[in-house]
Amino acid sequence: MAVRVRFAPSPTGALHIGGIRTALYNYLFARHYGGAFILRIEDTDQSRHVPGAEEYVIEALKWVGLIPDEGVGFGGDYGPYRQSERKAIYQQYARQLVERGKAYYAFDTLEELESIRQREAHFAYNHQTRKQLRNSLTMQPEEVEDLLQRGAPYVIRLLVEPEQDVRIQDLIRGEVAFQGSELDDKVLLKADGMPTYHLANIVDDYLMRITHVIRGEEWLSSTAHHVLLYRAFGWENAMPQFAHLPLILRPEGQGKLSKRDGARFGIPVFPLSWKGATPEDSFLGFREAGFLPQAVLNFLALLGWHPGGEQEVFSLEEMTRLFSLEHISKGGARFDYDKAKWFNQRYIMATDNAVLAQYIRPLAEAKGYRADQPYLEQVAALMKERVSLLPDFVEEGYYLFEPVRAYDDESIRKKWNPALQPVLEAIADLMPGIQPFDAPTLEAAVKALLQERQIKPGEVLPLLRLALVGTMKGPAVFDTAALLGPAETAERLRRGMAYFLQCHEMAAR
Ligand code: GLU
């Protein structure tokens, strides 16, 4: 049987980064077995529907490159893939269960149930309490018929008998058992005619021929009712296998990572930035923080999965080849942002300069910097080993676009010596005559001059660097000068020297 898996987010807000991990595992599983990866939008809870959330999911999947084979916006033979467009289907199946005696009508109003809850904190609508409540199990058939005829509001509930124990073999967690006596009679169809998550989810997994349900651990407890629904429909033979993914834990390892943790720790916990109605509901995304999508996928893949061995950097193809549910851990995985940045650094280093230039362009343009492709490619070449986030190219490497903003005085005091001034001046004078103006030619010319004057390069090169970029860090000094060009290099040497002198005098006073 061909593998078919689905990613089934509810558009109730921005999709948390854990959702992308779920999508990734589904994608890898589908690809590994040559199956289909499906995007289903579970939007039956109208009260929690947030405009733009569905578009967000699709954009996030496209950004990371997890393109569904079927789904909202992607076509396919099992549509519609948006649950709000399948209302009639769920109603028909809910009624089918009532006819088969597996579900029943319940007419209790919200107020009635609320007042019971006020009296009994642990009230559950179940095999015991339902005997005292207003439903088609306790009422006369004529009365039920009459209420339905008159259009009285009702819900349809699943009939759960106490002896209906459930045992599943979760592909990650192993055997998980639930006692029927502890399960309530879940609502399947709400008073507004919309299905609940449980009904819609099972009907769709069945109709869409889903073979494996791979989802977050928070859905494990719902699985008991899901299995009961398969039984009630008589679909047990078509029941998918379940795999519940471990939680993603906070950076400090305590508790589940929540959407609020992003702001708390100053890190992104969403794939893309999201602008909600309030600042508290607005979030920074990995994309906007300057991550490459492949790095995000690699980082997420290892939050709970590892194929064994020492390797950590995997391309999507490699992950696909190596993926298996057996290598997913049961325990939660700590969300280590530094590790995410480490992956990003790796991926930046391995990315073509031409591609990096395209990522840098909007960042450079936003600052009003020079942003032509050849120049940005050289910036990429010089900086790619030294940055971990894309904005670092224009922030840490600002001096490749504008004059030095600040000098590292302490290093200047250590390196500067007024006797070197004529040497630096001579180097500045040399600039216009160097042809071609590239790093090797420049280096040869400067070193020849130093040799002639019997000065060790170690005395002067740090000063060149300080004059060009302001600090002792940064790319190789002759490469930097070559990129800046003869006029700018000479200009920075002169401006630097003036500053060094000033700094020296201040220190001498
Ligand atoms: N709509 C559910 C969610 O938001 C889907 C859970 C499942 O995969 O069954 O995650």
Short mmCIF file of C-alpha atoms and ligand atoms in Angstrom, two decimals:
data_model
loop_
_atom_site.label_atom_id
_atom_site.label_comp_id
_atom_site.label_asym_id
_atom_site.label_seq_id
_atom_site.Cartn_x
_atom_site.Cartn_y
_atom_site.Cartn_z
CA MET A 1 0.00 0.00 0.00
CA ALA A 2 1.41 3.37 -0.97
CA VAL A 3 2.40 5.55 1.95
CA ARG A 4 0.22 8.63 2.35
CA VAL A 5 0.83 11.10 5.19
CA ARG A 6 -0.66 14.44 5.97
CA PHE A 7 0.34 17.63 7.71
CA ALA A 8 -2.88 19.03 9.15
CA PRO A 9 -2.44 22.42 10.82
CA SER A 10 -5.30 24.51 12.16
CA PRO A 11 -5.09 28.12 10.98
CA THR A 12 -5.45 29.60 14.44
CA GLY A 13 -2.42 31.87 14.20
CA ALA A 14 1.17 31.73 13.04
CA LEU A 15 2.49 28.19 12.72
CA HIS A 16 4.99 27.48 15.49
CA ILE A 17 8.39 26.13 14.44
CA GLY A 18 7.38 22.75 15.93
CA GLY A 19 4.76 22.60 13.19
CA ILE A 20 7.48 22.82 10.60
CA ARG A 21 9.28 19.95 12.30
CA THR A 22 6.08 17.88 12.11
CA ALA A 23 5.74 18.79 8.44
CA LEU A 24 9.39 17.88 7.87
CA TYR A 25 9.09 14.43 9.44
CA ASN A 26 5.96 13.76 7.41
CA TYR A 27 7.71 14.94 4.28
CA LEU A 28 10.83 12.82 4.93
CA PHE A 29 8.72 9.77 5.69
CA ALA A 30 6.68 10.20 2.51
CA ARG A 31 9.75 10.77 0.35
CA HIS A 32 11.67 7.91 1.92
CA TYR A 33 8.92 5.47 0.97
CA GLY A 34 8.03 7.11 -2.32
CA GLY A 35 4.65 8.12 -0.92
CA ALA A 36 2.56 11.28 -0.86
CA PHE A 37 2.81 14.26 1.49
CA ILE A 38 -0.52 16.04 1.90
CA LEU A 39 -1.42 19.43 3.32
CA ARG A 40 -4.85 19.53 4.92
CA ILE A 41 -6.16 22.68 6.53
CA GLU A 42 -8.20 21.89 9.65
CA ASP A 43 -10.29 25.01 9.94
CA THR A 44 -13.55 23.75 11.41
CA ASP A 45 -13.24 25.77 14.60
CA GLN A 46 -14.58 29.02 13.23
CA SER A 47 -14.19 30.81 16.55
CA ARG A 48 -10.43 30.30 16.49
CA HIS A 49 -9.93 31.05 12.81
CA VAL A 50 -7.33 33.75 12.18
CA PRO A 51 -7.18 35.51 8.81
CA GLY A 52 -3.87 35.03 7.04
CA ALA A 53 -2.90 31.94 9.04
CA GLU A 54 -3.54 29.55 6.15
CA GLU A 55 -1.46 31.67 3.78
CA TYR A 56 1.24 31.73 6.45
CA VAL A 57 1.39 27.92 6.56
CA ILE A 58 1.72 27.69 2.79
CA GLU A 59 4.35 30.40 2.60
CA ALA A 60 6.35 28.80 5.41
CA LEU A 61 6.27 25.38 3.72
CA LYS A 62 7.38 26.94 0.45
CA TRP A 63 10.15 28.86 2.15
CA VAL A 64 11.68 25.73 3.65
CA GLY A 65 11.00 23.77 0.47
CA LEU A 66 8.58 21.18 1.83
CA ILE A 67 6.23 21.19 -1.12
CA PRO A 68 3.11 19.05 -0.65
CA ASP A 69 2.08 16.60 -3.36
CA GLU A 70 -1.56 17.32 -2.62
CA GLY A 71 -3.41 19.86 -0.58
CA VAL A 72 -4.82 23.34 -0.32
CA GLY A 73 -3.12 25.25 -3.09
CA PHE A 74 -1.43 22.15 -4.52
CA GLY A 75 -4.27 20.16 -6.12
CA GLY A 76 -4.84 16.41 -5.78
CA ASP A 77 -7.55 13.78 -6.20
CA TYR A 78 -8.85 13.67 -2.63
CA GLY A 79 -9.97 17.29 -2.20
CA PRO A 80 -11.25 19.58 -1.09
CA TYR A 81 -8.39 19.69 1.40
CA ARG A 82 -9.82 22.54 3.46
CA GLN A 83 -12.16 21.10 6.06
CA SER A 84 -14.55 24.04 6.05
CA GLU A 85 -15.41 22.99 2.48
CA ARG A 86 -16.29 19.45 3.57
CA LYS A 87 -19.07 20.22 6.02
CA ALA A 88 -21.69 18.11 4.25
CA ILE A 89 -19.40 15.08 4.27
CA TYR A 90 -18.95 15.18 8.05
CA GLN A 91 -22.65 15.66 8.69
CA GLN A 92 -23.44 12.63 6.62
CA TYR A 93 -20.90 10.50 8.50
CA ALA A 94 -22.06 11.76 11.89
CA ARG A 95 -25.63 10.74 11.01
CA GLN A 96 -24.41 7.40 9.82
CA LEU A 97 -22.98 6.75 13.28
CA VAL A 98 -26.28 7.69 14.93
CA GLU A 99 -28.11 5.27 12.64
CA ARG A 100 -25.66 2.52 13.56
CA GLY A 101 -26.21 3.20 17.24
CA LYS A 102 -22.63 4.37 17.74
CA ALA A 103 -23.46 7.98 18.39
CA TYR A 104 -26.45 9.91 19.69
CA TYR A 105 -28.16 13.27 19.70
CA ALA A 106 -27.70 15.40 22.79
CA PHE A 107 -29.96 18.39 23.41
CA ASP A 108 -28.45 19.72 26.61
CA THR A 109 -27.90 23.42 26.24
CA LEU A 110 -24.59 25.08 26.98
CA GLU A 111 -26.20 26.74 30.00
CA GLU A 112 -27.42 23.43 31.38
CA LEU A 113 -24.00 21.87 31.06
CA GLU A 114 -22.37 24.94 32.48
CA SER A 115 -24.53 24.86 35.58
CA ILE A 116 -23.62 21.20 36.13
CA ARG A 117 -19.96 22.08 35.80
CA GLN A 118 -20.41 24.76 38.42
CA ARG A 119 -21.63 22.09 40.82
CA GLU A 120 -19.27 19.31 39.75
CA ALA A 121 -15.80 20.45 38.86
CA HIS A 122 -14.86 17.14 37.24
CA PHE A 123 -18.01 16.67 35.27
CA ALA A 124 -17.63 14.63 32.11
CA TYR A 125 -20.35 13.65 29.65
CA ASN A 126 -19.87 9.89 29.81
CA HIS A 127 -21.38 6.45 30.30
CA GLN A 128 -22.54 7.40 33.79
CA THR A 129 -23.70 10.97 33.48
CA ARG A 130 -25.38 10.60 30.11
CA LYS A 131 -28.17 8.57 31.77
CA GLN A 132 -29.35 11.71 33.56
CA LEU A 133 -28.97 14.09 30.62
CA ARG A 134 -31.16 15.14 27.72
CA ASN A 135 -30.17 12.96 24.82
CA SER A 136 -31.60 10.44 22.41
CA LEU A 137 -30.56 7.61 24.76
CA THR A 138 -32.72 8.87 27.61
CA MET A 139 -35.61 10.46 25.69
CA GLN A 140 -38.52 8.84 23.90
CA PRO A 141 -38.02 8.47 20.12
CA GLU A 142 -41.07 10.67 19.46
CA GLU A 143 -39.69 13.42 21.62
CA VAL A 144 -36.34 13.27 19.84
CA GLU A 145 -38.06 13.31 16.48
CA ASP A 146 -40.15 16.25 17.55
CA LEU A 147 -37.15 18.27 18.73
CA LEU A 148 -35.29 17.56 15.51
CA GLN A 149 -38.36 18.54 13.46
CA ARG A 150 -38.66 21.80 15.34
CA GLY A 151 -35.04 22.61 14.68
CA ALA A 152 -33.95 22.47 18.34
CA PRO A 153 -30.20 22.84 18.71
CA TYR A 154 -28.30 19.60 19.31
CA VAL A 155 -24.89 18.04 19.11
CA ILE A 156 -23.97 14.51 18.10
CA ARG A 157 -21.85 12.63 20.61
CA LEU A 158 -19.83 9.45 20.30
CA LEU A 159 -21.23 6.63 22.44
CA VAL A 160 -18.32 5.31 24.48
CA GLU A 161 -18.94 2.17 26.51
CA PRO A 162 -16.82 1.62 29.62
CA GLU A 163 -15.54 -1.74 28.42
CA GLN A 164 -14.15 -0.26 25.21
CA ASP A 165 -10.46 -0.28 26.10
CA VAL A 166 -8.01 0.97 23.52
CA ARG A 167 -4.49 -0.24 22.91
CA ILE A 168 -2.30 1.15 20.18
CA GLN A 169 1.20 0.38 19.01
CA ASP A 170 2.64 3.83 18.55
CA LEU A 171 5.56 3.69 16.14
CA ILE A 172 7.61 5.93 18.41
CA ARG A 173 6.24 5.35 21.90
CA GLY A 174 5.43 1.66 21.70
CA GLU A 175 2.29 0.33 23.34
CA VAL A 176 -0.08 2.94 24.71
CA ALA A 177 -3.28 1.89 26.48
CA PHE A 178 -6.43 3.78 27.45
CA GLN A 179 -9.32 2.61 29.59
CA GLY A 180 -12.76 2.98 28.09
CA SER A 181 -14.23 3.81 31.48
CA GLU A 182 -12.16 6.98 31.56
CA LEU A 183 -13.15 8.25 28.14
CA ASP A 184 -15.96 10.74 27.70
CA ASP A 185 -18.60 10.86 24.98
CA LYS A 186 -16.85 13.37 22.75
CA VAL A 187 -18.89 15.77 20.67
CA LEU A 188 -18.56 14.86 16.99
CA LEU A 189 -20.87 17.38 15.41
CA LYS A 190 -21.41 20.76 17.01
CA ALA A 191 -24.65 22.72 17.26
CA ASP A 192 -23.57 24.96 14.38
CA GLY A 193 -23.36 21.88 12.13
CA MET A 194 -19.58 21.92 12.10
CA PRO A 195 -17.64 18.80 13.00
CA THR A 196 -15.20 18.76 15.88
CA TYR A 197 -11.53 18.11 15.25
CA HIS A 198 -11.98 14.43 16.14
CA LEU A 199 -14.70 13.66 13.62
CA ALA A 200 -13.26 15.69 10.76
CA ASN A 201 -9.77 14.36 11.34
CA ILE A 202 -10.85 10.70 11.25
CA VAL A 203 -13.27 11.03 8.34
CA ASP A 204 -10.60 12.81 6.32
CA ASP A 205 -7.77 10.47 7.20
CA TYR A 206 -10.03 7.65 6.07
CA LEU A 207 -11.28 9.29 2.87
CA MET A 208 -7.82 10.59 1.99
CA ARG A 209 -6.38 7.10 2.54
CA ILE A 210 -3.85 8.21 5.09
CA THR A 211 -1.55 5.34 6.10
CA HIS A 212 0.49 6.99 8.88
CA VAL A 213 -0.39 9.76 11.29
CA ILE A 214 2.79 11.53 12.37
CA ARG A 215 2.00 14.39 14.75
CA GLY A 216 2.94 16.08 18.00
CA GLU A 217 2.74 14.33 21.33
CA GLU A 218 -0.06 16.65 22.47
CA TRP A 219 -2.43 14.64 20.28
CA LEU A 220 -1.61 11.29 21.86
CA SER A 221 -4.51 11.47 24.33
CA SER A 222 -6.99 12.16 21.49
CA THR A 223 -5.89 8.96 19.80
CA ALA A 224 -8.09 6.88 22.09
CA HIS A 225 -11.21 8.51 20.69
CA HIS A 226 -9.81 8.31 17.20
CA VAL A 227 -9.44 4.56 17.49
CA LEU A 228 -12.99 4.32 18.86
CA LEU A 229 -14.20 6.28 15.86
CA TYR A 230 -12.49 3.87 13.45
CA ARG A 231 -14.22 1.03 15.28
CA ALA A 232 -17.57 2.80 15.26
CA PHE A 233 -17.38 3.32 11.51
CA GLY A 234 -16.17 -0.22 10.93
CA TRP A 235 -12.97 1.10 9.37
CA GLU A 236 -10.50 -0.65 11.63
CA ASN A 237 -8.78 -2.36 8.73
CA ALA A 238 -8.05 1.00 7.18
CA MET A 239 -6.82 2.59 10.39
CA PRO A 240 -3.50 4.41 9.94
CA GLN A 241 -0.52 3.72 12.15
CA PHE A 242 0.27 6.38 14.72
CA ALA A 243 3.58 8.04 15.52
CA HIS A 244 3.64 10.76 18.18
CA LEU A 245 6.63 13.07 18.07
CA PRO A 246 8.51 14.17 21.20
CA LEU A 247 7.99 17.64 22.58
CA ILE A 248 10.31 20.50 21.79
CA LEU A 249 11.59 21.84 25.09
CA ARG A 250 12.65 25.31 26.16
CA PRO A 251 16.26 26.38 25.68
CA GLU A 252 16.92 25.84 29.36
CA GLY A 253 15.42 22.39 29.11
CA GLN A 254 12.42 22.87 31.40
CA GLY A 255 8.97 22.55 29.89
CA LYS A 256 7.58 22.79 26.44
CA LEU A 257 8.77 25.55 24.11
CA SER A 258 5.92 28.01 23.71
CA LYS A 259 5.32 30.83 21.30
CA ARG A 260 5.95 33.33 24.09
CA ASP A 261 9.45 31.95 24.63
CA GLY A 262 10.61 33.69 21.48
CA ALA A 263 10.17 37.11 23.03
CA ARG A 264 11.37 35.86 26.41
CA PHE A 265 14.68 34.59 25.12
CA GLY A 266 14.98 37.01 22.21
CA ILE A 267 15.04 34.19 19.66
CA PRO A 268 12.75 33.18 16.80
CA VAL A 269 10.37 30.27 17.43
CA PHE A 270 8.40 30.74 14.21
CA PRO A 271 9.50 30.08 10.64
CA LEU A 272 8.42 33.50 9.33
CA SER A 273 7.69 36.76 11.07
CA TRP A 274 4.04 37.27 11.91
CA LYS A 275 2.28 40.50 12.58
CA GLY A 276 -0.70 39.85 14.82
CA ALA A 277 -3.28 42.28 16.15
CA THR A 278 -1.11 43.18 19.15
CA PRO A 279 2.64 43.37 19.80
CA GLU A 280 2.34 40.30 22.06
CA ASP A 281 0.87 38.43 19.13
CA SER A 282 3.63 39.48 16.74
CA PHE A 283 6.62 37.23 16.31
CA LEU A 284 10.05 37.19 14.73
CA GLY A 285 10.69 34.46 12.16
CA PHE A 286 13.76 32.39 11.38
CA ARG A 287 13.66 33.79 7.86
CA GLU A 288 13.74 37.39 9.06
CA ALA A 289 16.39 36.60 11.67
CA GLY A 290 18.64 35.66 8.76
CA PHE A 291 18.51 31.88 8.51
CA LEU A 292 18.85 29.85 5.35
CA PRO A 293 15.91 27.48 4.97
CA GLN A 294 18.15 24.41 4.59
CA ALA A 295 19.85 25.23 7.89
CA VAL A 296 16.48 25.48 9.61
CA LEU A 297 15.44 22.08 8.23
CA ASN A 298 18.69 20.47 9.32
CA PHE A 299 18.38 21.97 12.79
CA LEU A 300 14.73 20.91 13.11
CA ALA A 301 15.38 17.41 11.81
CA LEU A 302 17.81 16.79 14.66
CA LEU A 303 15.33 17.98 17.28
CA GLY A 304 14.25 14.46 18.06
CA TRP A 305 15.75 12.44 15.21
CA HIS A 306 19.26 11.22 14.52
CA PRO A 307 20.31 8.38 12.26
CA GLY A 308 23.27 7.45 14.49
CA GLY A 309 26.95 8.27 14.10
CA GLU A 310 28.67 11.62 14.39
CA GLN A 311 27.42 13.44 11.32
CA GLU A 312 25.25 16.47 11.95
CA VAL A 313 25.04 18.30 8.66
CA PHE A 314 22.62 16.55 6.32
CA SER A 315 21.15 17.72 3.05
CA LEU A 316 17.44 17.16 2.53
CA GLU A 317 18.32 14.30 0.18
CA GLU A 318 20.51 12.65 2.79
CA MET A 319 17.85 13.07 5.46
CA THR A 320 15.31 11.53 3.12
CA ARG A 321 17.52 8.54 2.47
CA LEU A 322 18.36 7.99 6.15
CA PHE A 323 15.00 8.82 7.68
CA SER A 324 13.13 6.31 9.77
CA LEU A 325 10.69 6.61 12.66
CA GLU A 326 12.79 4.17 14.73
CA HIS A 327 15.44 6.84 15.08
CA ILE A 328 13.05 9.33 16.64
CA SER A 329 13.50 9.60 20.38
CA LYS A 330 10.68 9.44 22.91
CA GLY A 331 12.12 12.10 25.15
CA GLY A 332 11.73 15.82 24.50
CA ALA A 333 14.35 17.67 22.49
CA ARG A 334 15.86 20.89 23.78
CA PHE A 335 15.56 23.89 21.49
CA ASP A 336 19.15 25.09 21.38
CA TYR A 337 19.30 28.36 19.50
CA ASP A 338 23.09 28.46 19.45
CA LYS A 339 22.99 25.14 17.66
CA ALA A 340 20.59 26.62 15.12
CA LYS A 341 23.06 29.42 14.49
CA TRP A 342 25.89 26.91 14.20
CA PHE A 343 23.97 25.11 11.47
CA ASN A 344 23.29 28.38 9.73
CA GLN A 345 26.96 29.26 9.78
CA ARG A 346 27.76 25.89 8.21
CA TYR A 347 25.18 26.40 5.49
CA ILE A 348 26.28 29.95 4.77
CA MET A 349 29.86 28.74 4.37
CA ALA A 350 28.71 26.06 1.94
CA THR A 351 26.50 28.37 -0.14
CA ASP A 352 27.66 29.86 -3.45
CA ASN A 353 28.66 33.48 -3.31
CA ALA A 354 26.23 34.27 -6.10
CA VAL A 355 23.35 32.86 -4.05
CA LEU A 356 24.51 34.60 -0.89
CA ALA A 357 24.68 37.86 -2.80
CA GLN A 358 20.97 37.55 -3.50
CA TYR A 359 20.23 37.11 0.16
CA ILE A 360 22.46 40.06 1.06
CA ARG A 361 20.99 42.40 -1.57
CA PRO A 362 17.75 43.37 0.23
CA LEU A 363 19.66 43.81 3.48
CA ALA A 364 22.20 46.08 1.79
CA GLU A 365 19.49 48.00 -0.05
CA ALA A 366 17.58 48.58 3.17
CA LYS A 367 20.65 50.37 4.51
CA GLY A 368 21.19 52.32 1.32
CA TYR A 369 24.40 50.42 0.61
CA ARG A 370 25.96 49.56 -2.70
CA ALA A 371 24.16 46.40 -3.85
CA ASP A 372 25.33 45.33 -7.30
CA GLN A 373 25.75 41.60 -7.76
CA PRO A 374 29.54 41.52 -8.42
CA TYR A 375 30.25 43.60 -5.35
CA LEU A 376 27.94 41.59 -3.11
CA GLU A 377 29.51 38.36 -4.33
CA GLN A 378 32.86 39.62 -3.15
CA VAL A 379 31.39 40.70 0.17
CA ALA A 380 30.00 37.17 0.46
CA ALA A 381 33.39 35.65 -0.30
CA LEU A 382 35.15 37.79 2.30
CA MET A 383 32.62 37.43 5.10
CA LYS A 384 31.01 34.01 4.73
CA GLU A 385 33.38 32.29 7.15
CA ARG A 386 32.75 34.90 9.81
CA VAL A 387 29.00 35.28 10.05
CA SER A 388 26.25 33.12 11.45
CA LEU A 389 23.17 35.08 10.38
CA LEU A 390 22.58 36.78 7.04
CA PRO A 391 22.26 40.32 8.48
CA ASP A 392 25.79 39.90 9.90
CA PHE A 393 27.06 40.47 6.35
CA VAL A 394 25.90 44.09 6.47
CA GLU A 395 26.10 44.60 10.23
CA GLU A 396 29.43 43.07 11.19
CA GLY A 397 30.71 43.74 7.69
CA TYR A 398 29.37 47.32 7.54
CA TYR A 399 32.89 48.60 6.81
CA LEU A 400 32.72 46.99 3.39
CA PHE A 401 29.97 49.48 2.57
CA GLU A 402 30.70 52.62 4.55
CA PRO A 403 33.64 54.24 6.40
CA VAL A 404 34.85 52.90 9.72
CA ARG A 405 32.50 54.03 12.47
CA ALA A 406 34.71 53.29 15.45
CA TYR A 407 38.27 52.16 16.09
CA ASP A 408 39.45 49.72 18.69
CA ASP A 409 41.52 52.10 20.82
CA GLU A 410 43.12 49.44 22.94
CA SER A 411 44.60 47.65 19.95
CA ILE A 412 45.72 50.97 18.50
CA ARG A 413 47.61 51.80 21.69
CA LYS A 414 49.31 48.43 21.56
CA LYS A 415 50.31 48.64 17.91
CA TRP A 416 50.84 52.28 17.09
CA ASN A 417 54.20 53.92 17.19
CA PRO A 418 54.73 57.38 15.66
CA ALA A 419 57.81 56.14 13.85
CA LEU A 420 55.49 54.11 11.64
CA GLN A 421 53.66 57.13 10.33
CA PRO A 422 55.92 57.71 7.29
CA VAL A 423 55.58 54.02 6.41
CA LEU A 424 51.80 54.15 6.44
CA GLU A 425 51.91 57.32 4.40
CA ALA A 426 54.18 55.66 1.86
CA ILE A 427 51.76 52.72 1.66
CA ALA A 428 48.86 55.09 1.08
CA ASP A 429 50.84 56.81 -1.67
CA LEU A 430 51.49 53.47 -3.28
CA MET A 431 47.80 52.71 -3.83
CA PRO A 432 46.97 54.58 -7.06
CA GLY A 433 49.89 52.95 -8.85
CA ILE A 434 49.09 49.32 -8.09
CA GLN A 435 47.99 47.43 -11.20
CA PRO A 436 45.98 45.27 -11.17
CA PHE A 437 44.51 46.25 -7.84
CA ASP A 438 44.10 42.75 -6.46
CA ALA A 439 45.14 41.11 -3.21
CA PRO A 440 48.33 39.32 -4.42
CA THR A 441 49.67 42.38 -6.28
CA LEU A 442 48.84 44.61 -3.36
CA GLU A 443 50.47 42.27 -0.88
CA ALA A 444 53.63 42.00 -2.99
CA ALA A 445 53.88 45.78 -3.34
CA VAL A 446 53.37 46.48 0.37
CA LYS A 447 55.78 43.75 1.42
CA ALA A 448 58.44 45.02 -0.97
CA LEU A 449 58.12 48.48 0.52
CA LEU A 450 58.41 47.11 4.04
CA GLN A 451 61.44 45.07 3.14
CA GLU A 452 63.11 48.08 1.61
CA ARG A 453 62.57 49.98 4.84
CA GLN A 454 63.51 46.96 6.93
CA ILE A 455 60.23 46.85 8.81
CA LYS A 456 58.61 43.63 9.85
CA PRO A 457 55.14 43.04 8.37
CA GLY A 458 53.93 42.13 11.87
CA GLU A 459 54.44 45.74 12.93
CA VAL A 460 52.46 47.32 10.16
CA LEU A 461 49.79 44.89 8.97
CA PRO A 462 47.71 45.15 12.18
CA LEU A 463 47.67 48.91 11.71
CA LEU A 464 46.56 48.52 8.12
CA ARG A 465 43.73 46.36 9.34
CA LEU A 466 42.77 48.79 12.09
CA ALA A 467 42.73 51.64 9.58
CA LEU A 468 40.64 49.71 7.07
CA VAL A 469 38.03 48.10 9.33
CA GLY A 470 38.53 49.58 12.81
CA THR A 471 39.15 46.28 14.61
CA MET A 472 41.61 43.42 14.69
CA LYS A 473 38.90 41.04 13.51
CA GLY A 474 37.56 40.76 10.01
CA PRO A 475 38.65 39.31 6.69
CA ALA A 476 42.21 39.18 5.37
CA VAL A 477 43.61 42.66 5.10
CA PHE A 478 44.74 42.59 1.46
CA ASP A 479 41.47 41.03 0.35
CA THR A 480 39.62 43.80 2.14
CA ALA A 481 41.76 46.49 0.55
CA ALA A 482 41.33 44.92 -2.88
CA LEU A 483 37.57 45.07 -2.46
CA LEU A 484 37.58 48.66 -1.21
CA GLY A 485 39.71 49.81 -4.16
CA PRO A 486 42.75 52.09 -4.30
CA ALA A 487 41.10 55.42 -3.54
CA GLU A 488 39.07 54.20 -0.55
CA THR A 489 42.01 52.22 0.82
CA ALA A 490 44.31 55.24 0.66
CA GLU A 491 41.62 57.42 2.18
CA ARG A 492 41.07 55.02 5.07
CA LEU A 493 44.80 54.74 5.71
CA ARG A 494 45.08 58.51 5.98
CA ARG A 495 41.98 58.87 8.13
CA GLY A 496 43.16 56.00 10.30
CA MET A 497 46.56 57.54 10.76
CA ALA A 498 45.08 60.83 11.85
CA TYR A 499 43.03 58.94 14.42
CA PHE A 500 46.01 56.87 15.59
CA LEU A 501 48.02 60.02 16.21
CA GLN A 502 45.19 61.58 18.14
CA CYS A 503 44.71 58.43 20.16
CA HIS A 504 48.43 58.31 20.90
CA GLU A 505 48.55 61.92 22.06
CA MET A 506 45.57 61.42 24.32
CA ALA A 507 47.27 58.41 25.87
CA ALA A 508 50.54 60.34 26.29
CA ARG A 509 48.84 63.18 28.14
N1 GLU B 1 -5.34 20.15 13.41
C1 GLU B 1 -4.45 19.50 14.30
C2 GLU B 1 -3.31 20.47 14.59
O1 GLU B 1 -3.55 21.61 14.59
C3 GLU B 1 -3.95 18.23 13.66
C4 GLU B 1 -3.49 17.19 14.59
C5 GLU B 1 -3.30 15.90 13.83
O2 GLU B 1 -2.34 15.85 13.06
O3 GLU B 1 -4.14 15.04 13.93
O4 GLU B 1 -2.19 20.12 14.84
#
